[in-house]
Each structure stands twice: as structure tokens, then as C-alpha cells.
PDB file of C-alpha atoms in Angstrom:
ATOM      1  CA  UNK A1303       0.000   0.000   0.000  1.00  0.00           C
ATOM      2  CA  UNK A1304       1.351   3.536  -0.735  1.00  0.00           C
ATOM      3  CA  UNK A1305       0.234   6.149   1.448  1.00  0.00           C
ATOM      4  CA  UNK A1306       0.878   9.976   0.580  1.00  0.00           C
ATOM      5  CA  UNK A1307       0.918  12.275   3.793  1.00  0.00           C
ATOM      6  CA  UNK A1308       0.620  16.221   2.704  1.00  0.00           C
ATOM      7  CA  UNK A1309       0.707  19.082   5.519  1.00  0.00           C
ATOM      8  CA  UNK A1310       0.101  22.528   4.268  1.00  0.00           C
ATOM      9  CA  UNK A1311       1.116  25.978   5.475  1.00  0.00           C
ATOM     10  CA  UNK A1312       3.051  26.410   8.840  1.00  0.00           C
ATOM     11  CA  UNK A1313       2.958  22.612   9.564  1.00  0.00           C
ATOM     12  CA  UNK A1314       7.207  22.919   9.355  1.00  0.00           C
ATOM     13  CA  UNK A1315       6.673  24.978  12.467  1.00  0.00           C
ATOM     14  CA  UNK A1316       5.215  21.689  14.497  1.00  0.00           C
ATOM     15  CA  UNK A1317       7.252  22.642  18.533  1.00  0.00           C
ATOM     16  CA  UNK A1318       7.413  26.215  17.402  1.00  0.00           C
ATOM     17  CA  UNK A1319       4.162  27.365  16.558  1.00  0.00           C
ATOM     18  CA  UNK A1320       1.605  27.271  19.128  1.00  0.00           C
ATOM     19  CA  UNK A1321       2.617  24.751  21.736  1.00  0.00           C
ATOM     20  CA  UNK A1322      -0.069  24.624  24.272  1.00  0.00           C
ATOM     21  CA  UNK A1323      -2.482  23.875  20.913  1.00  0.00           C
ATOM     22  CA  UNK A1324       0.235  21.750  18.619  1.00  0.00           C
ATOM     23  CA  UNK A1325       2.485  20.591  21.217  1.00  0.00           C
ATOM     24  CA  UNK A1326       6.359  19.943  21.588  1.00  0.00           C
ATOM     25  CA  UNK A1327       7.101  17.856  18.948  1.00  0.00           C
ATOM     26  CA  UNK A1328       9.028  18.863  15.823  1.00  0.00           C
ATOM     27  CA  UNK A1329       7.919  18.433  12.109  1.00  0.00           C
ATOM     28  CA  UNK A1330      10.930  15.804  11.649  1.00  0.00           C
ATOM     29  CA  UNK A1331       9.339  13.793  15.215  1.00  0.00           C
ATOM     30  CA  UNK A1332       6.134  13.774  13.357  1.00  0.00           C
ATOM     31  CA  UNK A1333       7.662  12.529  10.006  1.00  0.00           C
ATOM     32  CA  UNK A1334       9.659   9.597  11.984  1.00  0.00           C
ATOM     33  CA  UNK A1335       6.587   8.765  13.940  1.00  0.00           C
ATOM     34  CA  UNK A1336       4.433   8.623  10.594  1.00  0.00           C
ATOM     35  CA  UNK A1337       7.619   6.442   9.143  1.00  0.00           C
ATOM     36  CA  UNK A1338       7.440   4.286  11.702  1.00  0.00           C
ATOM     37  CA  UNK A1339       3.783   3.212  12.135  1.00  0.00           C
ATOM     38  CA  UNK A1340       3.753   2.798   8.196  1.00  0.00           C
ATOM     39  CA  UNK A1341       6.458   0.064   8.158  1.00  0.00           C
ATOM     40  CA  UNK A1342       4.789  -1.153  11.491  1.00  0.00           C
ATOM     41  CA  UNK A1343       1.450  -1.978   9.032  1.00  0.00           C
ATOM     42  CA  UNK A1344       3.703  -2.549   5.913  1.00  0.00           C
ATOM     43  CA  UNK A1345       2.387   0.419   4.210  1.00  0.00           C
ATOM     44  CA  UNK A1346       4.809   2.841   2.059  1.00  0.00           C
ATOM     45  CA  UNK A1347       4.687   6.355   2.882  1.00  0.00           C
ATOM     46  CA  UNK A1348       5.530   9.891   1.482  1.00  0.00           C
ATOM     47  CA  UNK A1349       5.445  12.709   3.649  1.00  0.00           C
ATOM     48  CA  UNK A1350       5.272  16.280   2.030  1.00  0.00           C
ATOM     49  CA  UNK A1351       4.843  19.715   3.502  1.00  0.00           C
ATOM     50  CA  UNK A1352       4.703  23.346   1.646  1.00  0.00           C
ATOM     51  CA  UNK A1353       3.383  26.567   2.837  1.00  0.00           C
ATOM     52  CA  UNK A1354       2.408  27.037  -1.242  1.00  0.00           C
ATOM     53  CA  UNK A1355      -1.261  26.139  -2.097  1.00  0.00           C
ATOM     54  CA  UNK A1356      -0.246  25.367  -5.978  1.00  0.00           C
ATOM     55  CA  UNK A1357       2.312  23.010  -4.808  1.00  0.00           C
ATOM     56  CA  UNK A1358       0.095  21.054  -2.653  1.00  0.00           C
ATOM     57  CA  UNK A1359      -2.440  20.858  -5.351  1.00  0.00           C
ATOM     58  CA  UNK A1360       0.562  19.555  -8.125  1.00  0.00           C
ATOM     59  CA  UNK A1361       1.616  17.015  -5.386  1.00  0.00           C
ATOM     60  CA  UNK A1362      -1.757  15.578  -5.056  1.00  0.00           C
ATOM     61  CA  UNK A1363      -2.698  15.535  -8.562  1.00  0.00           C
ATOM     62  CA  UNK A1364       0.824  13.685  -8.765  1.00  0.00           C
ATOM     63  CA  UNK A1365      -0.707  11.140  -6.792  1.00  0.00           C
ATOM     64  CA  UNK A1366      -3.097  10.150  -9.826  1.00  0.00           C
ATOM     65  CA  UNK A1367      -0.534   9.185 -11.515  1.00  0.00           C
ATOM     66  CA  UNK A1368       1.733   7.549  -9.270  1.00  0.00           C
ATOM     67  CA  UNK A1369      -0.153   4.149  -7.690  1.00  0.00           C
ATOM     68  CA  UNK A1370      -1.208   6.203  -4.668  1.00  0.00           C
ATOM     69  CA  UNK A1371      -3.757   3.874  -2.623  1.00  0.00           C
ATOM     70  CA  UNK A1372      -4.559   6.697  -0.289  1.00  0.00           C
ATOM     71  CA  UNK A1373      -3.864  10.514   0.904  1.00  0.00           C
ATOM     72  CA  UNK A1374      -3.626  11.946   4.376  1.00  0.00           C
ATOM     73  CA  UNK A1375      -4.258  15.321   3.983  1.00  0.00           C
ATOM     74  CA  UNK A1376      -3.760  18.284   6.591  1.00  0.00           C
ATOM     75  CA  UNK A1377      -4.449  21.499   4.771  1.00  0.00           C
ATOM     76  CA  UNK A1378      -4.052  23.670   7.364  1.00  0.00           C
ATOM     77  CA  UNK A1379      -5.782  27.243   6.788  1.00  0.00           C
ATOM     78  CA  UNK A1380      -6.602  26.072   3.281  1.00  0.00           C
ATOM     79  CA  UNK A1381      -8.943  24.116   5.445  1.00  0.00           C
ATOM     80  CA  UNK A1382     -11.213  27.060   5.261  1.00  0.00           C
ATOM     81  CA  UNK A1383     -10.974  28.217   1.887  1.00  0.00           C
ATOM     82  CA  UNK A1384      -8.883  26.762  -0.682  1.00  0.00           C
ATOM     83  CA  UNK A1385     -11.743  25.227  -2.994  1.00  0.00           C
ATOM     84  CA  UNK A1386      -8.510  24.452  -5.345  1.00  0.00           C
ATOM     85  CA  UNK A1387      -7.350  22.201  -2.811  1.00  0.00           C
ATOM     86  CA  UNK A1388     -10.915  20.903  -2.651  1.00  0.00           C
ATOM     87  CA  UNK A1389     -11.258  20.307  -6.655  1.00  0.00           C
ATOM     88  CA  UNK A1390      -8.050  18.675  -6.903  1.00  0.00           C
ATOM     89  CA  UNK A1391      -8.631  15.422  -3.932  1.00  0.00           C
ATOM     90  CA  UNK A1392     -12.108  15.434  -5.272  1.00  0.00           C
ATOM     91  CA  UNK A1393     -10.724  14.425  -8.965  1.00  0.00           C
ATOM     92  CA  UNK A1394      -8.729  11.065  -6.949  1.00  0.00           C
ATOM     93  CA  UNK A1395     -12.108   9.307  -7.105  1.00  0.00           C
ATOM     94  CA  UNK A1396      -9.837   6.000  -6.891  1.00  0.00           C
ATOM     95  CA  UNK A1397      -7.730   7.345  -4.130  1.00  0.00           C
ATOM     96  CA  UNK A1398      -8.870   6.684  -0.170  1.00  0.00           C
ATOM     97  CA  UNK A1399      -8.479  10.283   1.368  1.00  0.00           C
ATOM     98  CA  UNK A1400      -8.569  11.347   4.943  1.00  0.00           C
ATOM     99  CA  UNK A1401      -8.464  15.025   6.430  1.00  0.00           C
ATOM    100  CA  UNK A1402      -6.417  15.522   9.163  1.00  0.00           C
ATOM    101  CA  UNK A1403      -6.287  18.322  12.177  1.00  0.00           C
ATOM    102  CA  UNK A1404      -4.185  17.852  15.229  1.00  0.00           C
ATOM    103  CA  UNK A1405      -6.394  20.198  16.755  1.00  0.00           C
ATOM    104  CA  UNK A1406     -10.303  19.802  17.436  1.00  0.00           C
ATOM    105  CA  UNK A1407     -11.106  22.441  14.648  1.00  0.00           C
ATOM    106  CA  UNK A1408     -14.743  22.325  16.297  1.00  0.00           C
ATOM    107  CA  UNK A1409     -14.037  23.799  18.928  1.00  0.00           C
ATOM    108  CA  UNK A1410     -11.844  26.251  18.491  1.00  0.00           C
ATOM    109  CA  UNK A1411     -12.272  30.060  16.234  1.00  0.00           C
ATOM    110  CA  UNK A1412     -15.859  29.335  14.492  1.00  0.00           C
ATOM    111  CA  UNK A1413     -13.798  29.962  11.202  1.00  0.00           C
ATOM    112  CA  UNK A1414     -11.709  27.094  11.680  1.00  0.00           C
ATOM    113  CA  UNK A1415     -15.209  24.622  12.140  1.00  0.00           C
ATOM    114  CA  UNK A1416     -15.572  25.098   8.233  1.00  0.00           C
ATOM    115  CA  UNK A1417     -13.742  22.530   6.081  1.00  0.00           C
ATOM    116  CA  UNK A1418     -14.227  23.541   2.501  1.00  0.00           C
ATOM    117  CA  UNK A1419     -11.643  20.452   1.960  1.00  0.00           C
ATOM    118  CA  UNK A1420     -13.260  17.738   4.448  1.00  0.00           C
ATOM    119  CA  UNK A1421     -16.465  16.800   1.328  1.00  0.00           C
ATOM    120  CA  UNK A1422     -13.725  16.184  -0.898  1.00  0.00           C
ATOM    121  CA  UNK A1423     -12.337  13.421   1.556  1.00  0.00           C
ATOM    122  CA  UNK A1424     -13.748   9.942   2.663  1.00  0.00           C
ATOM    123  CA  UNK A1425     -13.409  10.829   6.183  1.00  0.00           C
ATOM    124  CA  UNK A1426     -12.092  13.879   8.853  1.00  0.00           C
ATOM    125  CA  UNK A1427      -9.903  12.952  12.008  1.00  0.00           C
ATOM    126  CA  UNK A1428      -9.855  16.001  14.299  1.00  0.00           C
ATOM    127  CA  UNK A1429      -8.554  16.773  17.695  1.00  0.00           C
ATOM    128  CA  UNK A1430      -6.548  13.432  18.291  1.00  0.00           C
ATOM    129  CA  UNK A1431      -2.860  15.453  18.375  1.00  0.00           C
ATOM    130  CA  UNK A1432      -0.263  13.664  16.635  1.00  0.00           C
ATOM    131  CA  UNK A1433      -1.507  10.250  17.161  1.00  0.00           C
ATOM    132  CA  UNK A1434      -4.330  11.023  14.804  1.00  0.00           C
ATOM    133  CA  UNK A1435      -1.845  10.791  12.005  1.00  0.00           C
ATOM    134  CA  UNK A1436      -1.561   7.563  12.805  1.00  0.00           C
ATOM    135  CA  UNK A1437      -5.013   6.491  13.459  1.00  0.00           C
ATOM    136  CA  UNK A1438      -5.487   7.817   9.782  1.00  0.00           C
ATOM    137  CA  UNK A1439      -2.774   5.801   8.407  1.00  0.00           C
ATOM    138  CA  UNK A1440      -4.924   2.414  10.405  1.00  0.00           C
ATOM    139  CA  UNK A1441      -8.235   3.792   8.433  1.00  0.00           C
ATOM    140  CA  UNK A1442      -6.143   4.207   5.232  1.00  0.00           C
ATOM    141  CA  UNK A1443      -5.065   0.080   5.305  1.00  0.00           C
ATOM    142  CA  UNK A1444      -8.280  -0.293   6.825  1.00  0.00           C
ATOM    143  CA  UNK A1445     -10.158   0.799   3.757  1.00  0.00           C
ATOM    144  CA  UNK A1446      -7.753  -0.077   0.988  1.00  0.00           C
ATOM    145  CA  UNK A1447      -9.587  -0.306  -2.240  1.00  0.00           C
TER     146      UNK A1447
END
């Protein structure tokens, strides 16, 4: 199984930004913990981060191409407004996709309860820190095609 990981804008800044919200950890932590659980389940995994909307969106629609199985997706703001992001996970029919939010977006700013992304994905995981990465990556084998 190959599983894509994609964190958007300010994601890098995982220990920095926000700590009583994001937590301690580093991006890299996060990247070795999402390693690890992958070759735990015997999954493949890719994990990509930009702060650049049009980059996001040419890494996903890579995806189509390459024998992704399924995308864990953490858009970050674009959560709330990047209907580009949106178009381009809802044209991976084929592809299993999961939103992602280390944060319980529900119950935090009222902007940040609207997911303009979340429709475009098979399922949302909020709220569950870090370890909800890894939850998603159990739905993602879970629900292989």
C-alpha cells in the first residue's frame, strides 16, 4: 500500500508554533513517527509539507498518476478556503483520502469549524494530536480499495 501524507502551510513549524495547541514535537518527530507506524502496518509512505497552495495541489494531482492507494491530507488554513485544494482530492475518485487536524477544529475560532476540503475526503480525524496521524494511516489500510 502507498500512502501519501501532505501538511500545508506552517505545519514545518510543528514545537514552534503554538505549543499549548500543537504541542512539543518537531515536524521531523512527526515525520519519523508517521515512518514508523507505516512500516509497522507494511504500508509505504511519502510525507510532504509546503506553505504554497499550488504546490500542494501539483503534489496531489501527482498522486493520480503515481499508484497512490490513499492521501492523508492536513491542509491547514486552506482548510477554510482553498476550494482548489478541494477540486483537486475530489478528482482522486480512486484514491482513499482522509483530512487531518491535530487540533479539534470544532471547537476552536468558528472559522476554523468550516472545512471547505473535508467533502472532498472519505473521512475527517480532528482533535486526536499527533496520534491522529496515525489512526489515519490504520483507516487508510483499513479501507484499501
Amino acid at each position: 500500500m502507498k500512502i501519501l501524507v501532505v501538511n500545508g502551510p506552517n505545519l514545518n513549524f510543528l514545537g514552534i508554533r503554538e505549543k499549548a495547541i500543537y504541542g512539543d514535537q518537531n515536524y521531523d518527530y512527526l515525520v519519523k513517527t508517521i515512518k514508523d507506524k507505516a512500516l509497522e502496518v507494511g504500508a509505504e509512505v511519502e510525507c510532504y509539507q509546503s506553505n504554497h497552495e499550488g504546490a500542494i495541489i501539483d503534489k496531489l494531482q501527482e498522486a493520480y498518476f503515481n499508484g497512490t492507494d490513499a492521501i492523508i491530507i492536513n491542509p491547514g488554513a486552506y482548510t477554510h478556503y482553498s476550494y482548489a485544494i478541494h477540486d483537486a482530492l475530489k478528482s482522486l475518485e480512486k484514491i482513499y483520502k482522509i483530512e487531518i487536524h491535530i487540533s479539534d477544529i470544532n471547537s476552536r475560532e468558528s472559522f476554523r469549524s468550516n472545512s471547505v476540503t473535508a467533502p472532498a475526503c472519505d473521512e475527517q480525524i480532528v482533535g486526536h494530536g499527533l496520534a491522529g496521524y496515525l489512526e489515519a494511516i490504520d483507516h487508510a489500510v483499513l479501507n484499501r480499495s
